[in-house]
Coordinates of C-alpha atoms (C1' of nucleotides) in Angstrom, one line a residue:
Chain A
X1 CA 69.7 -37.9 171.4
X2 CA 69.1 -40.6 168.7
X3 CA 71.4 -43.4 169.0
X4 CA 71.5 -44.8 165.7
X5 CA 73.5 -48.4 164.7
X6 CA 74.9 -47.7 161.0
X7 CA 76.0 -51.0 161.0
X8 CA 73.0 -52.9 162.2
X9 CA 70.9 -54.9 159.2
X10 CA 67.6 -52.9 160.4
X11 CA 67.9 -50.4 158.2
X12 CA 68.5 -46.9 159.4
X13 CA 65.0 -45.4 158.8
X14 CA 63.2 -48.5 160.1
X15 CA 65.1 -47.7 163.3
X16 CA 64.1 -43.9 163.3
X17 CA 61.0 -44.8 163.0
X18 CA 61.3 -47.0 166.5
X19 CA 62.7 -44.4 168.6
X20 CA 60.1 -41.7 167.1
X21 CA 57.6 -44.4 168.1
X22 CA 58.8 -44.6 171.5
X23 CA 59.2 -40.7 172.0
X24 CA 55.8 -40.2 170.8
X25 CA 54.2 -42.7 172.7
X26 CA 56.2 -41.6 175.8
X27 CA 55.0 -38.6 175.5
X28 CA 58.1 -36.7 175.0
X29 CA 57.0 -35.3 171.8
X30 CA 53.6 -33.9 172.6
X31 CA 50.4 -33.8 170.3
X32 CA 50.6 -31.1 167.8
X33 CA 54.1 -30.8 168.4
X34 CA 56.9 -30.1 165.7
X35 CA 59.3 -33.0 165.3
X36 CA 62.8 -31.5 164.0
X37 CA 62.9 -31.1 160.2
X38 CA 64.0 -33.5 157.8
X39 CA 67.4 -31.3 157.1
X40 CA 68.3 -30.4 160.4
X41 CA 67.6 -33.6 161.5
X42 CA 69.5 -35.5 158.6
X43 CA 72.3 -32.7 159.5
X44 CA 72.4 -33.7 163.3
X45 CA 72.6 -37.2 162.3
X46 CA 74.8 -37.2 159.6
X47 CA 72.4 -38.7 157.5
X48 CA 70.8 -38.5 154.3
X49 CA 67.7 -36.4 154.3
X50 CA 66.1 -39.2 152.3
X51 CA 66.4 -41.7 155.1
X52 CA 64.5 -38.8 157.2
X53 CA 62.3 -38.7 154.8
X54 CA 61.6 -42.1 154.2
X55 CA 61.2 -42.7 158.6
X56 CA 58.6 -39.6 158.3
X57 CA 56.8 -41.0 155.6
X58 CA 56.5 -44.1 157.7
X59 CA 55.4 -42.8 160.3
X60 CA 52.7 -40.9 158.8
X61 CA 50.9 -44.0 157.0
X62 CA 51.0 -45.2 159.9
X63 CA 49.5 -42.0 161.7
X64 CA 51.6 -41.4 164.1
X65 CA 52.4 -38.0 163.0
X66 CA 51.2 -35.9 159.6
X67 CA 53.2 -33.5 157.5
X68 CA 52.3 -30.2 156.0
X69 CA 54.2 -29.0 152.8
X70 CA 56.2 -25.8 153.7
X71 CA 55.3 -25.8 157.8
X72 CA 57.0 -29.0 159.2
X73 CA 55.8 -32.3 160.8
X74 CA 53.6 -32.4 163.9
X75 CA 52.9 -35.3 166.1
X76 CA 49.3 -36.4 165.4
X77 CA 46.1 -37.2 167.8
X78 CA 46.0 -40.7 168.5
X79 CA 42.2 -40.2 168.8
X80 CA 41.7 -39.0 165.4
X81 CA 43.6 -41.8 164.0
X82 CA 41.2 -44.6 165.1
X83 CA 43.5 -47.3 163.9
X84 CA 42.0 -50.4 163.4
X85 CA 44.6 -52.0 160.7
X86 CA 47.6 -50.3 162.7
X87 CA 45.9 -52.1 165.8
X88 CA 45.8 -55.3 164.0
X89 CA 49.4 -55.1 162.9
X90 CA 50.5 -54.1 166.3
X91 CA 48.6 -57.2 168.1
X92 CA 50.3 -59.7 165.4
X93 CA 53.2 -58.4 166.2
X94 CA 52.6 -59.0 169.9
X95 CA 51.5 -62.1 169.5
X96 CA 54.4 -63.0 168.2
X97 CA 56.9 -61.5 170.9
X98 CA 54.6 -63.1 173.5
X99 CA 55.3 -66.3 172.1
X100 CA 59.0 -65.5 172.1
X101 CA 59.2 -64.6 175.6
X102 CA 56.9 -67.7 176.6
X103 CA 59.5 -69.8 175.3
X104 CA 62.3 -68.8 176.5
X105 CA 60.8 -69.1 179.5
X106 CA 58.9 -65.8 181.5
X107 CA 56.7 -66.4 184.3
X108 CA 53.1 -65.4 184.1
X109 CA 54.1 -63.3 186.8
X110 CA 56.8 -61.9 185.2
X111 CA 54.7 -60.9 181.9
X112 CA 51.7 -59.4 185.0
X113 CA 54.7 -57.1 186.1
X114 CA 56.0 -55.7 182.9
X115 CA 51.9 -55.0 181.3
X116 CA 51.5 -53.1 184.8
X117 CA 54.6 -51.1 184.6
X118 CA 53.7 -50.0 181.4
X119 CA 50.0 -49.3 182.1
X120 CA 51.5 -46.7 184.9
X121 CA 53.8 -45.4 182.4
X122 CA 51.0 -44.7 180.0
X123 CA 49.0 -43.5 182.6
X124 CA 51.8 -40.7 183.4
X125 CA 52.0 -40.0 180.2
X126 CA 48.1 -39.2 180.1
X127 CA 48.0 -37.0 182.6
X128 CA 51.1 -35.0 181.3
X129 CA 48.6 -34.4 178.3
X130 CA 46.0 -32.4 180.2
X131 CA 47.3 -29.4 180.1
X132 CA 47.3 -29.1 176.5
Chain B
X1 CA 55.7 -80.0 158.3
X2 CA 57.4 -77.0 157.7
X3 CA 55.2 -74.2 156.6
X4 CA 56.9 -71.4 154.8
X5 CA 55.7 -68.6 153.8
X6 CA 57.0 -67.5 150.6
X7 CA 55.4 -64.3 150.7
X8 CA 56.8 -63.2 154.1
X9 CA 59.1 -60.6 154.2
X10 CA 61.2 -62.4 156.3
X11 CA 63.8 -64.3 154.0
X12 CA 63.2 -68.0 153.6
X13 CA 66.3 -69.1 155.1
X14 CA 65.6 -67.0 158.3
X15 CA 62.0 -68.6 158.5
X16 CA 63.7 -71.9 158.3
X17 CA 66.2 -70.8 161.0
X18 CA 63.6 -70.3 163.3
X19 CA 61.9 -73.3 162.8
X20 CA 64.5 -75.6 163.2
X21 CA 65.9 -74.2 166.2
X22 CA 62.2 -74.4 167.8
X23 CA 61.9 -77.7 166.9
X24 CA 65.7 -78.5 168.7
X25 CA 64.7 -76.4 171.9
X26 CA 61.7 -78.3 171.7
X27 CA 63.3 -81.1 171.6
X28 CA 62.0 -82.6 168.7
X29 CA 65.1 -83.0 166.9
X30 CA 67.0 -84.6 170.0
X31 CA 70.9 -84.6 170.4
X32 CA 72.8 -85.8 168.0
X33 CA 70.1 -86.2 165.5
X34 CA 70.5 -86.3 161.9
X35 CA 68.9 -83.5 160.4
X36 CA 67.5 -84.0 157.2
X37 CA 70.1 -83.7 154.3
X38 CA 69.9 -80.3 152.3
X39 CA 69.3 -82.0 149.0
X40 CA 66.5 -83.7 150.8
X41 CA 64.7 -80.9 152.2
X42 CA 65.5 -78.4 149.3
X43 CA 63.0 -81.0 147.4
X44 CA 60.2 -81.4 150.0
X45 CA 60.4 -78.1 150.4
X46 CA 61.0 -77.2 146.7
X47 CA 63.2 -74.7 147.7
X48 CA 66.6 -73.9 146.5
X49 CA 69.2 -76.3 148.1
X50 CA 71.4 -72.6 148.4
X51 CA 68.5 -71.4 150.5
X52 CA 68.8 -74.6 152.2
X53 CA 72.7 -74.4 153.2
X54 CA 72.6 -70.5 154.1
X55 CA 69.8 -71.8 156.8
X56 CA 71.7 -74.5 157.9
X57 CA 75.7 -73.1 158.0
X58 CA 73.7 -70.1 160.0
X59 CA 72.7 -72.6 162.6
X60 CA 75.8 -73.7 162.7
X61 CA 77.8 -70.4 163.2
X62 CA 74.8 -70.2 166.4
X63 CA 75.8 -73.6 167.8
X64 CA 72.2 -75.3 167.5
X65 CA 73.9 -78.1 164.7
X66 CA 77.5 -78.8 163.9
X67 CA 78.4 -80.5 161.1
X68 CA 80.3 -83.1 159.8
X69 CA 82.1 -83.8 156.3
X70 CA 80.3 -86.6 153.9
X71 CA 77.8 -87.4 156.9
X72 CA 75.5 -84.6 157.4
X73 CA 74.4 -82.0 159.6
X74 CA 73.8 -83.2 163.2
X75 CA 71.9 -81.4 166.5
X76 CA 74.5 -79.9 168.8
X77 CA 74.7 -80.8 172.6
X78 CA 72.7 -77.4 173.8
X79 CA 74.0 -75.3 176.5
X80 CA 71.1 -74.9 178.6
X81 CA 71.5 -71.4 177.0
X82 CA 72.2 -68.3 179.5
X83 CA 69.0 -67.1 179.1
X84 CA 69.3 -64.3 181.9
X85 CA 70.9 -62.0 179.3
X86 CA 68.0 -63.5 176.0
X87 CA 65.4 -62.8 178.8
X88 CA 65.9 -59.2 179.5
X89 CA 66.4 -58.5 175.7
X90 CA 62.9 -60.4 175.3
X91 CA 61.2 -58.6 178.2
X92 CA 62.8 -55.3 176.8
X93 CA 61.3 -55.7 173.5
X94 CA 58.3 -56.8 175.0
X95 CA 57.7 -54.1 177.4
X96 CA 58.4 -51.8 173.8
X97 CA 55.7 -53.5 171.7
X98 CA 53.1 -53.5 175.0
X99 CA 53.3 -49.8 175.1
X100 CA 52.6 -49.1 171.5
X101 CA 50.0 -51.5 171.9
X102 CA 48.0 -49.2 174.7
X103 CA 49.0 -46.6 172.9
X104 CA 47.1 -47.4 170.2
X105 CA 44.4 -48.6 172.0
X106 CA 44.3 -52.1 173.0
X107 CA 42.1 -52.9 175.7
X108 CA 43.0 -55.3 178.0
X109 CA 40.2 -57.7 177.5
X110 CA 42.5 -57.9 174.2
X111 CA 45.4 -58.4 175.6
X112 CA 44.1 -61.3 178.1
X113 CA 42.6 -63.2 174.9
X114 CA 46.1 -62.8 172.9
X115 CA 47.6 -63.9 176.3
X116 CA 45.7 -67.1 176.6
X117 CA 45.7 -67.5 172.7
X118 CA 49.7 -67.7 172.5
X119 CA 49.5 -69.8 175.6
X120 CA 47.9 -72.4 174.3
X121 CA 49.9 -72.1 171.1
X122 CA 53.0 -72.6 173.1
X123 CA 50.8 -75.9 175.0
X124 CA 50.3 -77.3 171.7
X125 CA 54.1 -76.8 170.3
X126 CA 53.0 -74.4 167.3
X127 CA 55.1 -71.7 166.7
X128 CA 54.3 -69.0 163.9
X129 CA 56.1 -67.3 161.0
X130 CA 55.9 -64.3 158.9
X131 CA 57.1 -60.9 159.5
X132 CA 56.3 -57.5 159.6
Chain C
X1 CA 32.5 -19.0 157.6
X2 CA 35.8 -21.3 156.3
X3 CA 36.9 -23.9 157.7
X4 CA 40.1 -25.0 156.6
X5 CA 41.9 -28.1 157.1
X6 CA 45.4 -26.9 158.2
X7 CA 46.8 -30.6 158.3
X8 CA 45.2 -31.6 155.3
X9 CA 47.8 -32.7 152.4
X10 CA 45.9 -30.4 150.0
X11 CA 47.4 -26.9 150.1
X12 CA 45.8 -24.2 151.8
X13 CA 45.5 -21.9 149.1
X14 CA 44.1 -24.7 146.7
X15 CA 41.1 -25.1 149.7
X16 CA 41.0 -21.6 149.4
X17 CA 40.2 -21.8 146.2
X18 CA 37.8 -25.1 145.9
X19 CA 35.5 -23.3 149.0
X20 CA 35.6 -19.7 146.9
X21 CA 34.6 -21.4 143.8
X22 CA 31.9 -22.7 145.2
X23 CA 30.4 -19.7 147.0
X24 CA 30.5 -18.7 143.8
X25 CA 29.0 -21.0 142.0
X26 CA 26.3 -21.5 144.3
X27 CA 25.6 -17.5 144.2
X28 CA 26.6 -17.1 147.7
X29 CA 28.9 -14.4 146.0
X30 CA 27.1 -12.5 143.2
X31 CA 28.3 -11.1 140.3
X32 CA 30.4 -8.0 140.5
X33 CA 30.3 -8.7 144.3
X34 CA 33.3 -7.7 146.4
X35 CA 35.7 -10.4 147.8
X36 CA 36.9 -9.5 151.4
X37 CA 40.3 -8.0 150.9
X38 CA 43.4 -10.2 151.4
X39 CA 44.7 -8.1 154.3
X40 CA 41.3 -8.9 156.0
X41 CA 41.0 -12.4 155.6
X42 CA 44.7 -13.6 156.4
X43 CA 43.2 -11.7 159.4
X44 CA 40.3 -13.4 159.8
X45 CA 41.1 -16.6 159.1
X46 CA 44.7 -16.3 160.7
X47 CA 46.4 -17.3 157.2
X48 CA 49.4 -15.9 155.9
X49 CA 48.3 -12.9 153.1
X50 CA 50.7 -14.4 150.8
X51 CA 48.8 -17.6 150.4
X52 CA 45.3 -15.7 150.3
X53 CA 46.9 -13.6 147.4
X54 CA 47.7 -17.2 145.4
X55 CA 44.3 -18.6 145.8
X56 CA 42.9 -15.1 144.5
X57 CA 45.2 -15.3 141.4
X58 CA 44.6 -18.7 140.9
X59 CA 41.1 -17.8 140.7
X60 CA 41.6 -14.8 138.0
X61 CA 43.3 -16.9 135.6
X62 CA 40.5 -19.6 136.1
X63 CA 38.3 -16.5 135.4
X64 CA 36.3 -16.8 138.2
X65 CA 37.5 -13.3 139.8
X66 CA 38.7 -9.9 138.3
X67 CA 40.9 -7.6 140.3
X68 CA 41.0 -3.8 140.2
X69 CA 44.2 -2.3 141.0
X70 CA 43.0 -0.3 144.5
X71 CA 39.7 -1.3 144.9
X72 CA 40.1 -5.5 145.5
X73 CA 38.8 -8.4 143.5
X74 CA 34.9 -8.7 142.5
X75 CA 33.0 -11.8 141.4
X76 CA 32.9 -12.5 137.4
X77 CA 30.0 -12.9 135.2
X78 CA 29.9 -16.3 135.1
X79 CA 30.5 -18.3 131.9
X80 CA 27.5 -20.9 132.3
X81 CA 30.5 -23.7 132.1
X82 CA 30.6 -26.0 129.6
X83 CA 30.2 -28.6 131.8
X84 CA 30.0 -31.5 129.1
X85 CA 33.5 -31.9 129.2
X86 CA 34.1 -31.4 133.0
X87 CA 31.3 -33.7 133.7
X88 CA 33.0 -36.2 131.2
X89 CA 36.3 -35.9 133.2
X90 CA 34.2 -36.4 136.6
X91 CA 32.6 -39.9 135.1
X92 CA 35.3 -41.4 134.2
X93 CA 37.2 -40.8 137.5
X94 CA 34.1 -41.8 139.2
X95 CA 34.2 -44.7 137.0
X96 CA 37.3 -45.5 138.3
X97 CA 36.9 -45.4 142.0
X98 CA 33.8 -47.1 141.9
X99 CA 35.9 -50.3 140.3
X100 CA 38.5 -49.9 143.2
X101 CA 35.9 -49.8 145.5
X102 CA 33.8 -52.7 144.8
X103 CA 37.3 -54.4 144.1
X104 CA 38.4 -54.6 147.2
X105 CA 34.8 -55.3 148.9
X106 CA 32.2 -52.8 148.8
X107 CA 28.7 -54.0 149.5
X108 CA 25.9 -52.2 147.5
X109 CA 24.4 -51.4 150.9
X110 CA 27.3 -49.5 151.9
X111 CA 27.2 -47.6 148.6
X112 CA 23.6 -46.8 148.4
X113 CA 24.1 -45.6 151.7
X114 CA 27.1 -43.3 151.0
X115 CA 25.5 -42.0 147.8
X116 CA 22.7 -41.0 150.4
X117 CA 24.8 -39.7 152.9
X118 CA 26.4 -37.4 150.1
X119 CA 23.4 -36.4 148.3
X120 CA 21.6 -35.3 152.0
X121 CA 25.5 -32.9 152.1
X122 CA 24.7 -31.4 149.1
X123 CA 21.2 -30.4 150.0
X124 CA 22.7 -28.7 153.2
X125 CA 25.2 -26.9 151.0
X126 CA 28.1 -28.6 152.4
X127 CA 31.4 -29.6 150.9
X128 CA 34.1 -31.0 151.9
X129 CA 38.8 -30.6 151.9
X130 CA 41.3 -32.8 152.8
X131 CA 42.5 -34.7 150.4
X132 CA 44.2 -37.7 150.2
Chain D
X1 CA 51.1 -50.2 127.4
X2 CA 51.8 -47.0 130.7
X3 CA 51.1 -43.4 129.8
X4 CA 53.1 -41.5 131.8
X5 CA 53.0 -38.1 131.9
X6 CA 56.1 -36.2 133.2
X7 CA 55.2 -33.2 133.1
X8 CA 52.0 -33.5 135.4
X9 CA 51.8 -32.2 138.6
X10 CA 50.6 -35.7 140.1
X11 CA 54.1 -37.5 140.6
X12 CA 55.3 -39.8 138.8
X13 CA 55.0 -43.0 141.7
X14 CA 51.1 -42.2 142.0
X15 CA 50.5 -42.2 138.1
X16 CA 52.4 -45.5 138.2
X17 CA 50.1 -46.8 141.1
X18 CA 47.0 -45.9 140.0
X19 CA 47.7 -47.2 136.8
X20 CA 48.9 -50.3 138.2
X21 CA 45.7 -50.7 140.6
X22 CA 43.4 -50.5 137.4
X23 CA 45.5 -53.1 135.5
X24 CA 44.7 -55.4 138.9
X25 CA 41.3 -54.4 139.4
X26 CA 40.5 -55.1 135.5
X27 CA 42.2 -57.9 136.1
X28 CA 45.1 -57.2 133.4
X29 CA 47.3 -58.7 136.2
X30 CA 46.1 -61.8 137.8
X31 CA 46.4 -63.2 141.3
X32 CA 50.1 -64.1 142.0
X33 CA 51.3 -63.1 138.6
X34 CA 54.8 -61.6 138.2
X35 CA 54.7 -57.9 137.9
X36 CA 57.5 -56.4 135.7
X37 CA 60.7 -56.2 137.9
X38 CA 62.1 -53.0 139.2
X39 CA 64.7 -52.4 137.0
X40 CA 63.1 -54.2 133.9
X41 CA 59.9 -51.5 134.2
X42 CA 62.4 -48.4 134.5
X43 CA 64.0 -49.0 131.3
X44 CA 61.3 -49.6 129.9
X45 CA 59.6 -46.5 130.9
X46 CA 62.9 -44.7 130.9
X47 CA 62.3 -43.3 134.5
X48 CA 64.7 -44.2 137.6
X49 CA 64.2 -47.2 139.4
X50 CA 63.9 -45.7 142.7
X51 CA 60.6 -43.9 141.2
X52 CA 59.3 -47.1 140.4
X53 CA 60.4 -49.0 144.0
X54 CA 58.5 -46.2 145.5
X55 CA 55.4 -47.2 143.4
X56 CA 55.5 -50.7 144.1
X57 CA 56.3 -50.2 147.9
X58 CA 53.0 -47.7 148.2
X59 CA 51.5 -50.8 146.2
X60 CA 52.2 -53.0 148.8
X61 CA 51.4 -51.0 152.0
X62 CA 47.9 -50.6 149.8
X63 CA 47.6 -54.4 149.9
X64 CA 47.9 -54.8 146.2
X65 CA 50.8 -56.5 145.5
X66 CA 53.8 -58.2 147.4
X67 CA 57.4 -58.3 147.4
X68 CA 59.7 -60.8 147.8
X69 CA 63.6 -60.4 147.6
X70 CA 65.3 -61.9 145.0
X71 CA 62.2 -63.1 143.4
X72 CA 60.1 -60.3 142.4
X73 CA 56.6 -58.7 143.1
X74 CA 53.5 -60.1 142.7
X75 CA 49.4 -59.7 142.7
X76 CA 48.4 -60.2 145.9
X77 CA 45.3 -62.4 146.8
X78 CA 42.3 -59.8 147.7
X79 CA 40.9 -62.3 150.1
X80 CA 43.7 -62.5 152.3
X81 CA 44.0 -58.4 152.8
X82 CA 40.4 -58.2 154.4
X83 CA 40.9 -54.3 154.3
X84 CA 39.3 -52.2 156.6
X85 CA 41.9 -49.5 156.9
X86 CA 41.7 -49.6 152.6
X87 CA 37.9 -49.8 152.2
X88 CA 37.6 -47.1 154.9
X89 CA 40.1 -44.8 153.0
X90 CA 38.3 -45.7 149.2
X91 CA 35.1 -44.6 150.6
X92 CA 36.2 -42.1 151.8
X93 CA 38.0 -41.2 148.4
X94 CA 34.9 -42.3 146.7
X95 CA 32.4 -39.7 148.7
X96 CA 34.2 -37.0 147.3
X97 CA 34.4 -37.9 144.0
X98 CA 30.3 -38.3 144.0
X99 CA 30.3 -35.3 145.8
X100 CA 32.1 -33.8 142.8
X101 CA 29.7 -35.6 140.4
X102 CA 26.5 -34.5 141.9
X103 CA 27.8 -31.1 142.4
X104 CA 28.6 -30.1 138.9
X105 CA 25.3 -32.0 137.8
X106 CA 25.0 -35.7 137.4
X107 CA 22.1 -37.3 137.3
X108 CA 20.8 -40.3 139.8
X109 CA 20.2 -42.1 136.2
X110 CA 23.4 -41.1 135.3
X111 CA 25.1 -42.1 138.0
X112 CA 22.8 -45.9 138.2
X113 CA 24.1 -46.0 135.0
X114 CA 28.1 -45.9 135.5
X115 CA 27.3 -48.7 138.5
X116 CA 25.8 -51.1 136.5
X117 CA 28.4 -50.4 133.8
X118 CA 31.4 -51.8 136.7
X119 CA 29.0 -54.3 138.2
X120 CA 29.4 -56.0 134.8
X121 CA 33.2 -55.1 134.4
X122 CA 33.8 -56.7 137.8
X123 CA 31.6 -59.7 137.0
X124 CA 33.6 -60.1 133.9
X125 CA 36.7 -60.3 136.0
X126 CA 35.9 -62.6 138.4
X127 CA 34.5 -65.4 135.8
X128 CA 38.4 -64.6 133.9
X129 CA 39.3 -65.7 137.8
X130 CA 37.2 -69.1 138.0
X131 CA 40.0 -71.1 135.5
X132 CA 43.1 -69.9 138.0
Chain E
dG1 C1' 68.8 -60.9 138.4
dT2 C1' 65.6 -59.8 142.1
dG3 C1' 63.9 -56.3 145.7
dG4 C1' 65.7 -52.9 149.2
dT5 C1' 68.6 -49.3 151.3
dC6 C1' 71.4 -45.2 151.1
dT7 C1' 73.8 -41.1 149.3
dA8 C1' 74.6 -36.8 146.9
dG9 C1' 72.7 -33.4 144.7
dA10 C1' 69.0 -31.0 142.2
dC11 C1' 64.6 -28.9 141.7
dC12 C1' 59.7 -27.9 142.9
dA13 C1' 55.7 -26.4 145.7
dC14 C1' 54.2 -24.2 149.8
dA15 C1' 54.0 -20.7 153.7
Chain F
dG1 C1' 63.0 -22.8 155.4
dT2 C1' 59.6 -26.6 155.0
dG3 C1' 58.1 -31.1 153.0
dG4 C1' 58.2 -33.8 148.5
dT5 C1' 59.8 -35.8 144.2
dC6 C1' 63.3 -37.4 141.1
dT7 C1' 67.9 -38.9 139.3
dA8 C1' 72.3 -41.3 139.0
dG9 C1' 74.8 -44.4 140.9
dA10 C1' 76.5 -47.6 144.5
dC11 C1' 76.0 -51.5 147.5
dC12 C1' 73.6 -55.2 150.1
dA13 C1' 70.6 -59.4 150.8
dC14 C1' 68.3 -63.1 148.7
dT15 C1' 67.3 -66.8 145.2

DNA sequence: GTGGTCTAGACCACA
DNA sequence: GTGGTCTAGACCACT
């Protein structure tokens, strides 16, 4: 499920906190829903439950998901979150890749193609959410 | 004329990667150029001339300079780099960073204006720095 | 008649206790007055009993409550609290988050207008969980 | 010069911070100075270094302080951090704690009182500032 | 010598 | 069983 690069110099729970990212924002892991816990999880992987721990931790300061002592962690309401700094750090950090692709040479066209196929995929993703 | 930020997470010699192979892809430092000798810059810079030599031996292991014993440090005949496989790693990580952007709530009015700002960055030959 | 934050980071039976205490306090619950019965309120409020039964011994050795083996738990005569010293304690945090507050940019607008906001809450009887 | 309390049920890291966050706020530790290193700190305070990383981390996701490898951590600027996401979490902090206050019984004199009393502690601060 | 990551293992608080 | 804190000790990256 995770694919995980021991080796690689992001650290490990800077890259579980990516693919969480993406799962949440995919929608794979609903609103409200229970990611695994930090043991079984740090089990599965064969990692530390400290790195777990650490990625969670993350990812709630961030507010992607919140954590209650003695029930587990659930993915959180975007809504709720109203993130204004996490929306700032997110468009620096798009600035920046934007700038990357620029110059190493993507078409405007190209750039109009990727920003629609991920408006669609967002929009899936939305209507999968109306049944909660 | 370089700006470093001291305070970025992103180590100094990386930042100063970066810059210098912007400024050879840009073609300011042209073929064959001397780059400026690590003693020299570790002073303007007032930088550690070890901070200096990591940044410049990793440009060489890239093959942006190559250099050459008791001359200096010289800009490397580029391969018009096979961007095809850079490109789809670019638009990969792009297409990742656009999501949690409208995830998060980005409107696109947003994302126009960061368009057009980065655009004219890239017009003007800027490039940025700092890191998450 | 509770409401209680389930995803707050401040345990449930801690809530419990704040929102009893000040039922109490406020006379909502009179002396020698009859608490619902654990059994009925994990009901009622969909909690497990276990965590009901902390908050209400929490609250006997705060002296708030008394239990009667086979009849339930009844409202103390209050101790008019000797506030001096809690009100101390309260200052001197409040003291404290006011200096973080204007530190990092608080107009006196803002706070005249929160101090408002708060003191209108407290006229309506309100309160508030969650904790940080 | 830190009172730490082991046996309190606040952990350890958040003693440390809000400690810390006074000594910055009262201006103890001034804009870019050098906070004790890691390792330096937890011998000094005969606690493990990882407790005190943890501090300093939340520090720096707080906007307080920043980090650089190899070098150390230091005061940050509060300029620079323009802190909505902060402010927005202190007030919120800071409406409970008045909510507290009036509850048990401060007075609006009281309370005009402890501003004034920071007013001039911040003032004080920010003239220590002007010779940087 | 500096900050940062990770592990192994223990213990606590909560439901 | 769940999240959270802490320790001891190792190793890495950077200056």
């Amino acid at each position: 499920m995770f694919e995980l690069d021991l080796r690689s110099r992001k650290p490990i729970y800077e890259q579980l906190v990516e693919k969480l990212k993406q799962l949440i924002i995919n929608d794979v892991l609903k609103q409200d829903e229970k990611l695994p816990s930090v043991r079984m999880l740090a089990q599965q992987l064969s990692i530390n439950p400290n790195t777990i721990q650490k990625a969670y931790r993350e990812l709630e300061t961030q507010g992607y998901i919140y954590s209650v002592k003695g029930k587990g962690s659930f993915v959180n309401h975007m809504v709720i979150t109203e993130n204004t700094e996490e929306l700032k750090r997110i468009k620096e950090e798009l600035r920046k890749k934007l700038a990357e692709a620029f110059f190493i040479g993507i078409t405007l066209e190209e750039l109009e193609e990727l920003i629609e196929e991920v408006k669609q995929q967002i929009a899936r993703g939305e209507q999968d959410d109306s049944n909660k």
